[in-house]
PDB file of C-alpha atoms and ligand atoms in Angstrom:
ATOM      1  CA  UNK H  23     127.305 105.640  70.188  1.00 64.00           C
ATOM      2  CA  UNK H  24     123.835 104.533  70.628  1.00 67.00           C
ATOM      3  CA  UNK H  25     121.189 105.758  68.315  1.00 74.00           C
ATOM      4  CA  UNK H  26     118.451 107.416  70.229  1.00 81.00           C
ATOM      5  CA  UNK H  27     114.791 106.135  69.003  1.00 87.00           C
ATOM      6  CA  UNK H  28     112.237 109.305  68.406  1.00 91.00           C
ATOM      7  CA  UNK H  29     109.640 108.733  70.546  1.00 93.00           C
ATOM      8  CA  UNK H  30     106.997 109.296  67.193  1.00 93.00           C
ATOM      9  CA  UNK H  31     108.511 106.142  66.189  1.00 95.00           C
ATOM     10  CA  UNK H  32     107.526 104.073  69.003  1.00 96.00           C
ATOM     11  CA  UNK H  33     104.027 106.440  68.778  1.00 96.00           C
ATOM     12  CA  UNK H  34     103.439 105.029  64.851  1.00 96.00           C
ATOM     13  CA  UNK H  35     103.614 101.566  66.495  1.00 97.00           C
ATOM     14  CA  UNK H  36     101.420 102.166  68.999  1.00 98.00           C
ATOM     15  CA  UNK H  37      99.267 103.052  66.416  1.00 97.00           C
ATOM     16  CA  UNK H  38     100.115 100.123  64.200  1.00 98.00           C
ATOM     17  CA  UNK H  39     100.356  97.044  66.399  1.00 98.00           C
ATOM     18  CA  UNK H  40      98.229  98.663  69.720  1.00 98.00           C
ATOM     19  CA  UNK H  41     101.205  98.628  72.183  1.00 98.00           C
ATOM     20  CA  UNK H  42     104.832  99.668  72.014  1.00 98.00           C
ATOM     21  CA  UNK H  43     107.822  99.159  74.321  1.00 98.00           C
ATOM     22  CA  UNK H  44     110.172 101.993  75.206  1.00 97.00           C
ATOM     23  CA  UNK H  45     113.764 100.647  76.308  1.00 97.00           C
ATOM     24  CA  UNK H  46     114.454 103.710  78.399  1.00 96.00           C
ATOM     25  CA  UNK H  47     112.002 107.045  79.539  1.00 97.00           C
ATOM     26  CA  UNK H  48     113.237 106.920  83.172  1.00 98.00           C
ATOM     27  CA  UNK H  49     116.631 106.892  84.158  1.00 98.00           C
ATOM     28  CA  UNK H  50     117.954 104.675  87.082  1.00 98.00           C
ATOM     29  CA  UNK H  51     118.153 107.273  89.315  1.00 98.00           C
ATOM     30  CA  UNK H  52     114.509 108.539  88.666  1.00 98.00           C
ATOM     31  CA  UNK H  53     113.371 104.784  89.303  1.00 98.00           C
ATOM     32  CA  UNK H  54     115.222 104.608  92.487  1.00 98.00           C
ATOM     33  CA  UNK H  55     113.484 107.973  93.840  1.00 98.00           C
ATOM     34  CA  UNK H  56     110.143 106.459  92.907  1.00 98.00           C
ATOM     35  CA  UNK H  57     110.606 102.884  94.288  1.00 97.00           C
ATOM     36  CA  UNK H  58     112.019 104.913  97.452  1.00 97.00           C
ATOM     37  CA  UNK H  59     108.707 106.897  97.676  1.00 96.00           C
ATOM     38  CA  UNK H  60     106.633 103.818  97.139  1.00 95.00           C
ATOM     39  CA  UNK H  61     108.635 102.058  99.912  1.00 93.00           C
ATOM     40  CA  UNK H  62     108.000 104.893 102.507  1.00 93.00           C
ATOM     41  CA  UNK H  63     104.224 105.051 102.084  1.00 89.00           C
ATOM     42  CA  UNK H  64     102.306 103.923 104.778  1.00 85.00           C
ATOM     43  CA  UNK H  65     100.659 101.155 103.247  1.00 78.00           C
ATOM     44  CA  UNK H  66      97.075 100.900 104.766  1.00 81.00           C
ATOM     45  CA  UNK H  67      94.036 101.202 103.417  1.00 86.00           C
ATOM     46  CA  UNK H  68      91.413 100.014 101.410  1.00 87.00           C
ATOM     47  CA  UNK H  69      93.143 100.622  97.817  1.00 89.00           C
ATOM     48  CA  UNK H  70      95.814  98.736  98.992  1.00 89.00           C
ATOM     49  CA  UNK H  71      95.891  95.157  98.156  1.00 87.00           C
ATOM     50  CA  UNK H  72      98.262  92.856 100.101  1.00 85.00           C
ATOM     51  CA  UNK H  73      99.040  88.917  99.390  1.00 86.00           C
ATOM     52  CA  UNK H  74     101.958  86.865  98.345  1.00 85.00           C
ATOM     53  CA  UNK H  75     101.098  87.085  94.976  1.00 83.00           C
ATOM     54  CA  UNK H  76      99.922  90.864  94.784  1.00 86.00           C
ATOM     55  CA  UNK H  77     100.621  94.031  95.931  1.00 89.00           C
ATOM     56  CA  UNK H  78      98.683  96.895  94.381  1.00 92.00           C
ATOM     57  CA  UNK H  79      97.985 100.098  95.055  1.00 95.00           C
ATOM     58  CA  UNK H  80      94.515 101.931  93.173  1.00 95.00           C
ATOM     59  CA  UNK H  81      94.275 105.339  93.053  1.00 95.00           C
ATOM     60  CA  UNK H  82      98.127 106.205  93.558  1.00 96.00           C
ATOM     61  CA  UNK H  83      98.338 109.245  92.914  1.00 96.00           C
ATOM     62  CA  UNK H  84      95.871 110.276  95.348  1.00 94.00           C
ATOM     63  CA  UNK H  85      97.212 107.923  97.781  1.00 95.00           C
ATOM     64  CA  UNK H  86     100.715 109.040  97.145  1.00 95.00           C
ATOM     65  CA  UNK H  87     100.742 112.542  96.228  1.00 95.00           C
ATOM     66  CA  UNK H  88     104.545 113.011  95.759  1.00 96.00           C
ATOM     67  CA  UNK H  89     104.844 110.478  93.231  1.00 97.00           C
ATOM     68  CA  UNK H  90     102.866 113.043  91.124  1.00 96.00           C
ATOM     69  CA  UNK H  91     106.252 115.503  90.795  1.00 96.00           C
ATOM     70  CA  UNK H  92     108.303 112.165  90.697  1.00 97.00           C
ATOM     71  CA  UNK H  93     106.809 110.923  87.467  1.00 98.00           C
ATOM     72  CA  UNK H  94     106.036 113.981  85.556  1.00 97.00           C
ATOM     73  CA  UNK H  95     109.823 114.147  83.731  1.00 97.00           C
ATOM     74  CA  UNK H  96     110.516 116.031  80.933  1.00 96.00           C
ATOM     75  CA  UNK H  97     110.710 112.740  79.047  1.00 96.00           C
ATOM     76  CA  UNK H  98     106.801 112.092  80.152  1.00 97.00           C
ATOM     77  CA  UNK H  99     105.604 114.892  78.516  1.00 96.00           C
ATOM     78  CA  UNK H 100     107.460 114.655  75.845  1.00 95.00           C
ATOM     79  CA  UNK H 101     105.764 111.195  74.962  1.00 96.00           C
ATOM     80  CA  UNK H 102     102.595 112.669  75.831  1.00 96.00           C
ATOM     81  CA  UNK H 103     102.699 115.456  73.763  1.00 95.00           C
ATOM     82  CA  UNK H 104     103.191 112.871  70.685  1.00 95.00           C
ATOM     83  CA  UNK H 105     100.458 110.753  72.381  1.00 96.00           C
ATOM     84  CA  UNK H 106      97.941 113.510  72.487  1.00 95.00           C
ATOM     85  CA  UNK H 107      98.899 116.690  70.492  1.00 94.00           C
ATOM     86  CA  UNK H 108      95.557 118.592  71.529  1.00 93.00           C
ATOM     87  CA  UNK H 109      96.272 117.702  75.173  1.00 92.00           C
ATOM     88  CA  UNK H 110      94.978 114.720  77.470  1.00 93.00           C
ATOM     89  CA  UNK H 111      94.783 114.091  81.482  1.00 97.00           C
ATOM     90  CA  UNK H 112      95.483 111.009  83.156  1.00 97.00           C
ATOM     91  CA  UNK H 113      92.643 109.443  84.303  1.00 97.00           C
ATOM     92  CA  UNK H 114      93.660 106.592  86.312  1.00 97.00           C
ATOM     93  CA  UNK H 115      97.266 105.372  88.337  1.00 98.00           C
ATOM     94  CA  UNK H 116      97.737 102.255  89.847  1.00 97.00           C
ATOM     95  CA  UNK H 117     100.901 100.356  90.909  1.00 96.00           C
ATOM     96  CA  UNK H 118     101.295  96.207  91.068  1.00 94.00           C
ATOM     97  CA  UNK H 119     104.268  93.952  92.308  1.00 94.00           C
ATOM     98  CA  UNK H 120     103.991  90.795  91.159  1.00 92.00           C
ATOM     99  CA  UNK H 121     105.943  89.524  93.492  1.00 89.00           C
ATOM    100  CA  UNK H 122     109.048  86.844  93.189  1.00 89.00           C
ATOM    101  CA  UNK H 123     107.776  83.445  92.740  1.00 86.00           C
ATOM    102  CA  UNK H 124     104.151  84.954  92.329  1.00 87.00           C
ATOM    103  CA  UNK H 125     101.009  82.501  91.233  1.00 89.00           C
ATOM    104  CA  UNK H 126      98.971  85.303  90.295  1.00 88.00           C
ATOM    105  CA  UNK H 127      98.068  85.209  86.457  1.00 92.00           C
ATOM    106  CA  UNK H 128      96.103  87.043  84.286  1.00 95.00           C
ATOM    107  CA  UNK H 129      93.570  85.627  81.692  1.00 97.00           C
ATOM    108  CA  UNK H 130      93.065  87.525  78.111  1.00 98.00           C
ATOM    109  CA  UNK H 131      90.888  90.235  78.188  1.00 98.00           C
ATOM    110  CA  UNK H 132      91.034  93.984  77.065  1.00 98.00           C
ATOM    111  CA  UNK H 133      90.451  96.669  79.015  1.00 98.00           C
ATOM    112  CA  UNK H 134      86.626  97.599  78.421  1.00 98.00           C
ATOM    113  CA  UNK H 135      86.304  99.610  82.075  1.00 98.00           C
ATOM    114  CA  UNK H 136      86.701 102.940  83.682  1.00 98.00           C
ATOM    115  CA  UNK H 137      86.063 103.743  86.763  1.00 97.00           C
ATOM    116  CA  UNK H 138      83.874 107.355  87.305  1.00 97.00           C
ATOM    117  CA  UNK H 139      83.121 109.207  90.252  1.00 96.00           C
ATOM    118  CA  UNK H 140      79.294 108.206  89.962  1.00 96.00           C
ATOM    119  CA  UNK H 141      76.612 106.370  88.324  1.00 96.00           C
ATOM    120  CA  UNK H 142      74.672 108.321  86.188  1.00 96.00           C
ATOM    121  CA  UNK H 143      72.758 106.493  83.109  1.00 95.00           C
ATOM    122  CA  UNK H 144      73.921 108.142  79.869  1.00 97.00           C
ATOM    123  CA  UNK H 145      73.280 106.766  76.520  1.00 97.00           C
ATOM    124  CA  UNK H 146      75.979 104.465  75.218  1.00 97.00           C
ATOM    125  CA  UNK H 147      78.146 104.435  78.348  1.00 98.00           C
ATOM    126  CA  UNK H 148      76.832 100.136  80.483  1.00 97.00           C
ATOM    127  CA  UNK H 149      77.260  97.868  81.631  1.00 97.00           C
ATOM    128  CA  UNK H 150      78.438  99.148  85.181  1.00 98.00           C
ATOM    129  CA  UNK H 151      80.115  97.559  88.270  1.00 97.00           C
ATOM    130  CA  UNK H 152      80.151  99.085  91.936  1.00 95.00           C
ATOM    131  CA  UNK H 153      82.472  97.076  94.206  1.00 88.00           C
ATOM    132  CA  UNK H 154      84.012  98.797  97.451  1.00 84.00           C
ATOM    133  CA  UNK H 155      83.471 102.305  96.782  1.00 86.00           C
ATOM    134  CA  UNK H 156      84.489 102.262  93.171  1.00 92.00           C
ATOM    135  CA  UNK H 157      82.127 102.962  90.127  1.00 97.00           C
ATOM    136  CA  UNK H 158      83.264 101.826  86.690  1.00 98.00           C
ATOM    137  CA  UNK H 159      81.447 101.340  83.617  1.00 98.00           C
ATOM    138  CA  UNK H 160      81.844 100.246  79.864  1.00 98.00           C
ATOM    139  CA  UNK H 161      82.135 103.541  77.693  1.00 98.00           C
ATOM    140  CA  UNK H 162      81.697 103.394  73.936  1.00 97.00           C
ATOM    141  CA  UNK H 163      84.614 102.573  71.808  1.00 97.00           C
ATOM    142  CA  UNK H 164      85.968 105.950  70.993  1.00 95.00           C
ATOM    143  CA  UNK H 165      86.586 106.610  74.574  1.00 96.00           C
ATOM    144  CA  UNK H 166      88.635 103.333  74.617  1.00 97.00           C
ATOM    145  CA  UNK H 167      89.903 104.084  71.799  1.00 96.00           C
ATOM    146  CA  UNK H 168      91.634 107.888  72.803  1.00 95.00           C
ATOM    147  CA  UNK H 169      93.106 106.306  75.909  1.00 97.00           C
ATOM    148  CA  UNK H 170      96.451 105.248  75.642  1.00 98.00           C
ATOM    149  CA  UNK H 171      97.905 103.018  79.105  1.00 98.00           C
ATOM    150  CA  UNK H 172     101.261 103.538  79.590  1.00 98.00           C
ATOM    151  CA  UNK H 173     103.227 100.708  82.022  1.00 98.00           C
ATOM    152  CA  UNK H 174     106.208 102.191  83.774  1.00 98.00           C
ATOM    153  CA  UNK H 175     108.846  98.898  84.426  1.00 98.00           C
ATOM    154  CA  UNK H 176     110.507  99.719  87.918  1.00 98.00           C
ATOM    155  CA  UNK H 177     112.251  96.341  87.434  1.00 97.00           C
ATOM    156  CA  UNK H 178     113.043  94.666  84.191  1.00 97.00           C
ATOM    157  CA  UNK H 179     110.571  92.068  83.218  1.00 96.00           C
ATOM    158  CA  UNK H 180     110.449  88.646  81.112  1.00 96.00           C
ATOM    159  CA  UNK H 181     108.376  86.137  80.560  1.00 94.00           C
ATOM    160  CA  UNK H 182     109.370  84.601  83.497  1.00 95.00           C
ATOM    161  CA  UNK H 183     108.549  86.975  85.755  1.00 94.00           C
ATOM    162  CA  UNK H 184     104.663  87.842  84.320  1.00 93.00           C
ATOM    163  CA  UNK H 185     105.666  90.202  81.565  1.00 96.00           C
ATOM    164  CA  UNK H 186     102.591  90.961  79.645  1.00 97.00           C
ATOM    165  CA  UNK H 187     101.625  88.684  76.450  1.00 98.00           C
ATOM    166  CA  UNK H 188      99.440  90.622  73.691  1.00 98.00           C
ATOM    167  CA  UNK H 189      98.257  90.419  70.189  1.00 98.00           C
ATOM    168  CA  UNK H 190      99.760  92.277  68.156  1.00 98.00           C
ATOM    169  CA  UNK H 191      96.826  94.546  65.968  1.00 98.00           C
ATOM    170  CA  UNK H 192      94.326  93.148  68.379  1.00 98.00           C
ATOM    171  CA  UNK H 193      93.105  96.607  68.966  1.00 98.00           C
ATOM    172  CA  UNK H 194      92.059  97.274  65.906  1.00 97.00           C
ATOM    173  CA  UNK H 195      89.436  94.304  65.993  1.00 97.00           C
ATOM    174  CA  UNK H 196      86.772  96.143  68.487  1.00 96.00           C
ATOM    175  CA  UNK H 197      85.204  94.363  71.489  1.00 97.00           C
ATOM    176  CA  UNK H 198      86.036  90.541  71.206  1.00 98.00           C
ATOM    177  CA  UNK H 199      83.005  89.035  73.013  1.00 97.00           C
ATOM    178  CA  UNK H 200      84.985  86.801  76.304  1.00 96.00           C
ATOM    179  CA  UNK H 201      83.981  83.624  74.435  1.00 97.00           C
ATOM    180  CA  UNK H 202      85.595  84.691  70.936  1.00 98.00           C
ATOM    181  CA  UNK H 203      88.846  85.497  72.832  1.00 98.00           C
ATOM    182  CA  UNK H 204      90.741  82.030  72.689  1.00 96.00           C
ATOM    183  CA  UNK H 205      90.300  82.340  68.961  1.00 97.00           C
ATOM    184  CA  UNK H 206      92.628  85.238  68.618  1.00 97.00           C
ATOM    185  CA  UNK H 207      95.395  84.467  70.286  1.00 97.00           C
ATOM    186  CA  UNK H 208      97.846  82.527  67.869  1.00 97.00           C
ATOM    187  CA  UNK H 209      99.819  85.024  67.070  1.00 97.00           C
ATOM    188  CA  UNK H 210     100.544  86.492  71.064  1.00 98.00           C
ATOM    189  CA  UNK H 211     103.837  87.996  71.853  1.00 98.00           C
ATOM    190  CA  UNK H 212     105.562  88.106  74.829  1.00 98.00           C
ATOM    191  CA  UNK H 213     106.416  91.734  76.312  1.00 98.00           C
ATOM    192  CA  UNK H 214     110.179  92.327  77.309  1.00 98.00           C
ATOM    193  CA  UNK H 215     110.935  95.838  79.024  1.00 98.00           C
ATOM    194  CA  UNK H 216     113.973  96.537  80.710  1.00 98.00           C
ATOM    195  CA  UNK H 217     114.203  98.748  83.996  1.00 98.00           C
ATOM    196  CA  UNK H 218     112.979 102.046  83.556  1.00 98.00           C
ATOM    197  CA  UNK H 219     111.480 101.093  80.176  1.00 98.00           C
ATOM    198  CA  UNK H 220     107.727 101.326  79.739  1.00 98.00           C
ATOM    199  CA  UNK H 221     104.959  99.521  77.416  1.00 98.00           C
ATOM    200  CA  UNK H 222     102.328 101.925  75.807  1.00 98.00           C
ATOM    201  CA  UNK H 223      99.119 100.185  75.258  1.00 98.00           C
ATOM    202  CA  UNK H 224      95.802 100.407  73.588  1.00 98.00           C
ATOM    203  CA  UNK H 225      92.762  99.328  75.800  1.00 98.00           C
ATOM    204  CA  UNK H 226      91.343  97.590  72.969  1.00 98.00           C
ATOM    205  CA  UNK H 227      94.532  95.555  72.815  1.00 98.00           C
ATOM    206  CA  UNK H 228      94.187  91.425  74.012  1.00 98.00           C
ATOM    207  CA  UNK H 229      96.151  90.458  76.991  1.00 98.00           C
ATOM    208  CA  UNK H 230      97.166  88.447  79.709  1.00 98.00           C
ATOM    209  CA  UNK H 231     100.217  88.082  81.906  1.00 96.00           C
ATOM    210  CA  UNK H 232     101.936  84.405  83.404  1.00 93.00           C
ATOM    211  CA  UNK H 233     102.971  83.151  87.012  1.00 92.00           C
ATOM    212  CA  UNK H 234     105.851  84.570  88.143  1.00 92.00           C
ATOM    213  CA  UNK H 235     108.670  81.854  87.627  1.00 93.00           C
ATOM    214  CA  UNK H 236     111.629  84.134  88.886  1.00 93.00           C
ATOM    215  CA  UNK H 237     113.480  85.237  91.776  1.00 92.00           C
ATOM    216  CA  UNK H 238     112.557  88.868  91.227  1.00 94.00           C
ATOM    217  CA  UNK H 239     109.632  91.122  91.458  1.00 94.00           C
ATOM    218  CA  UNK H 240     107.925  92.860  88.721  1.00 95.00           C
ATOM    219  CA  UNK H 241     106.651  95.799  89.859  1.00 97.00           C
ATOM    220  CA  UNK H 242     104.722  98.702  87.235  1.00 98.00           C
ATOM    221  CA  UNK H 243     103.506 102.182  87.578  1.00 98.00           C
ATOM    222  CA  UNK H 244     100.005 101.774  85.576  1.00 98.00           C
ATOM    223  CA  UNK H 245      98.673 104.836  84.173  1.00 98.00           C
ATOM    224  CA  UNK H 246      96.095 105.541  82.071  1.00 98.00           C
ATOM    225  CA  UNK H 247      95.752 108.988  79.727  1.00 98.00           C
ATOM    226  CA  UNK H 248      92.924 110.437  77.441  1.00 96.00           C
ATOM    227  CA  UNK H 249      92.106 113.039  75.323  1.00 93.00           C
ATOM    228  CA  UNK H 250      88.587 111.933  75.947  1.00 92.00           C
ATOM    229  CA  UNK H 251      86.034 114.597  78.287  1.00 93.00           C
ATOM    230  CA  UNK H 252      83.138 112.703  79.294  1.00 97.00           C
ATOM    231  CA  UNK H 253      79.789 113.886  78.895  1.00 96.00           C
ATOM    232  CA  UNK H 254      77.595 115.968  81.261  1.00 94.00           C
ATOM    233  CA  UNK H 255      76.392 113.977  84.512  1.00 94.00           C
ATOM    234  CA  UNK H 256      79.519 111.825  84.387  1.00 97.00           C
ATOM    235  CA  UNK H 257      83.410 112.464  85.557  1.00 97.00           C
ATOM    236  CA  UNK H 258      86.375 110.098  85.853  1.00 96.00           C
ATOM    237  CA  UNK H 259      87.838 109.338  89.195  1.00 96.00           C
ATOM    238  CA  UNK H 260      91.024 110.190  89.205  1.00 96.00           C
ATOM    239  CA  UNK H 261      91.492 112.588  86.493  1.00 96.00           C
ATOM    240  CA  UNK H 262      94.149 114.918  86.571  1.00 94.00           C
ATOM    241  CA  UNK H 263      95.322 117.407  84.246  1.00 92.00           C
ATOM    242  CA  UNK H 264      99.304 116.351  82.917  1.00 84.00           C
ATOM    243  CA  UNK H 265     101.650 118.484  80.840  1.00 67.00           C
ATOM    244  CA  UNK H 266     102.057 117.643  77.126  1.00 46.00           C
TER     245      UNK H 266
HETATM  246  O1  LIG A 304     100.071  93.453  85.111  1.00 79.04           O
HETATM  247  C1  LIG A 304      99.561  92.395  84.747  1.00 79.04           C
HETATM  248  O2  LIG A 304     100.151  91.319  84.787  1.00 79.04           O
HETATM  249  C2  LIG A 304      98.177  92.397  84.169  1.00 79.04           C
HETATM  250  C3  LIG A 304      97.546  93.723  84.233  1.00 79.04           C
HETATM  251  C4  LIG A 304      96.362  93.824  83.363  1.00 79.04           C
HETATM  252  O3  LIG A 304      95.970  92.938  82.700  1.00 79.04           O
HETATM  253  C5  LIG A 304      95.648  95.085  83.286  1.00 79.04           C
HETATM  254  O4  LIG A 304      96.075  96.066  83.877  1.00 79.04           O
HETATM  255  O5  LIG A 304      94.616  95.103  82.614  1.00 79.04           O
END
């Protein structure tokens, strides 16, 4: 028999190393009905992106309502009850195929953005971007740091086809000006996780994914939870409210 993991294990790593990788939290079945759902959207629009080596999808939830019930398994909030024991909200879904035989790579970087419904100049929160519709802006750390990303794998991913690379503890070493970056990335590990598996990651954390070398896709549910509320005048985009 197979020992079953408790998910506060995986949550002390999190902690510990700034990402952690979760062999199983949906089952095959659950991944088919969201692939399936995916599949039948209409796919038009201008938060979806089309190429050969992309296909993403911003704002999914609201572009996709029915994933919503799809995603929200017992085994979600489960995990997010560890994640965030006073409660948290999801405040931003996205989904991206990296598509067989893909060129599209990504560079290290952490994630320093959010996106907000508005601009609205409040002490600590800059610099901002506005491209397309979408507002999103540099918060102070602690925001960053209460946000945990978790990366659902609807296919199981390798370094071959663009699994994520990271730095272990990374997270823990604040905002790495862009030019510092190259300098901390001896120690990067490559990110494994099977079908229906899923990464948790830490903002803060460095990374950077590969070309797709492989015959299959790699496609991942992206979605981002806080315990964070932000402060009067501003609002996240997406936020929802999630069981925990
Ligand atoms: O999925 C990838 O390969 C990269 C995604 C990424 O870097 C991000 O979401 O910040």
């Amino acid at each position: 028999m197979k020992a079953v993991i408790p998910v506060n294990y995986f949550v002390a790593q999190l902690t510990v190393d700034g990402f952690a990788i979760l062999p199983q939290l949906y089952t095959q079945l659950e991944i088919a009905a969201l692939l399936h759902c995916i599949e039948s959207a209409p796919a038009a629009g201008a938060n979806f992106r089309r190429s050969q080596d992309v296909f993403a999808i911003r704002n999914l939830l609201g572009e996709i309502p029915a994933l919503g019930a799809l995603l929200d398994t017992a085994a979600l909030r489960k995990l997010l009850g560890e994640l965030f024991p006073a409660g948290g909200h999801l405040t931003k879904a996205i989904y991206f195929d990296k598509p067989a035989g893909s060129n599209w790579l990504v560079a290290w970087h952490q994630d320093l953005m959010i996106n907000v419904a508005h601009r609205a100049d409040v002490p600590g929160f800059g610099p901002w971007t506005a491209k397309a519709g979408w507002v999103a802006v540099q918060p102070p750390v602690d925001v960053l740091e209460n946000t945990v990303t978790v990366r659902l794998h609807l296919d199981a991913c390798d370094a071959t086809n663009g699994a994520l690379k990271v730095v272990p503890g990374s997270h823990r070493r604040g905002v790495v000006p862009a030019a510092a970056i190259a300098g901390h990335t001896a120690t990067a590990t490559v990110c494994a996780v099977p079908a229906g598996g899923a990464m948790l990651m830490k903002p803060l954390l460095l990374h950077a994914s590969n070309r797709s070398t492989s015959d299959r896709p790699r496609r991942v549910i992206h979605l981002e939870f806080s315990a964070e509320e932000l402060p009067a005048g501003l609002a996240w985009r997406e936020r929802r409210a999630w069981g925990g």
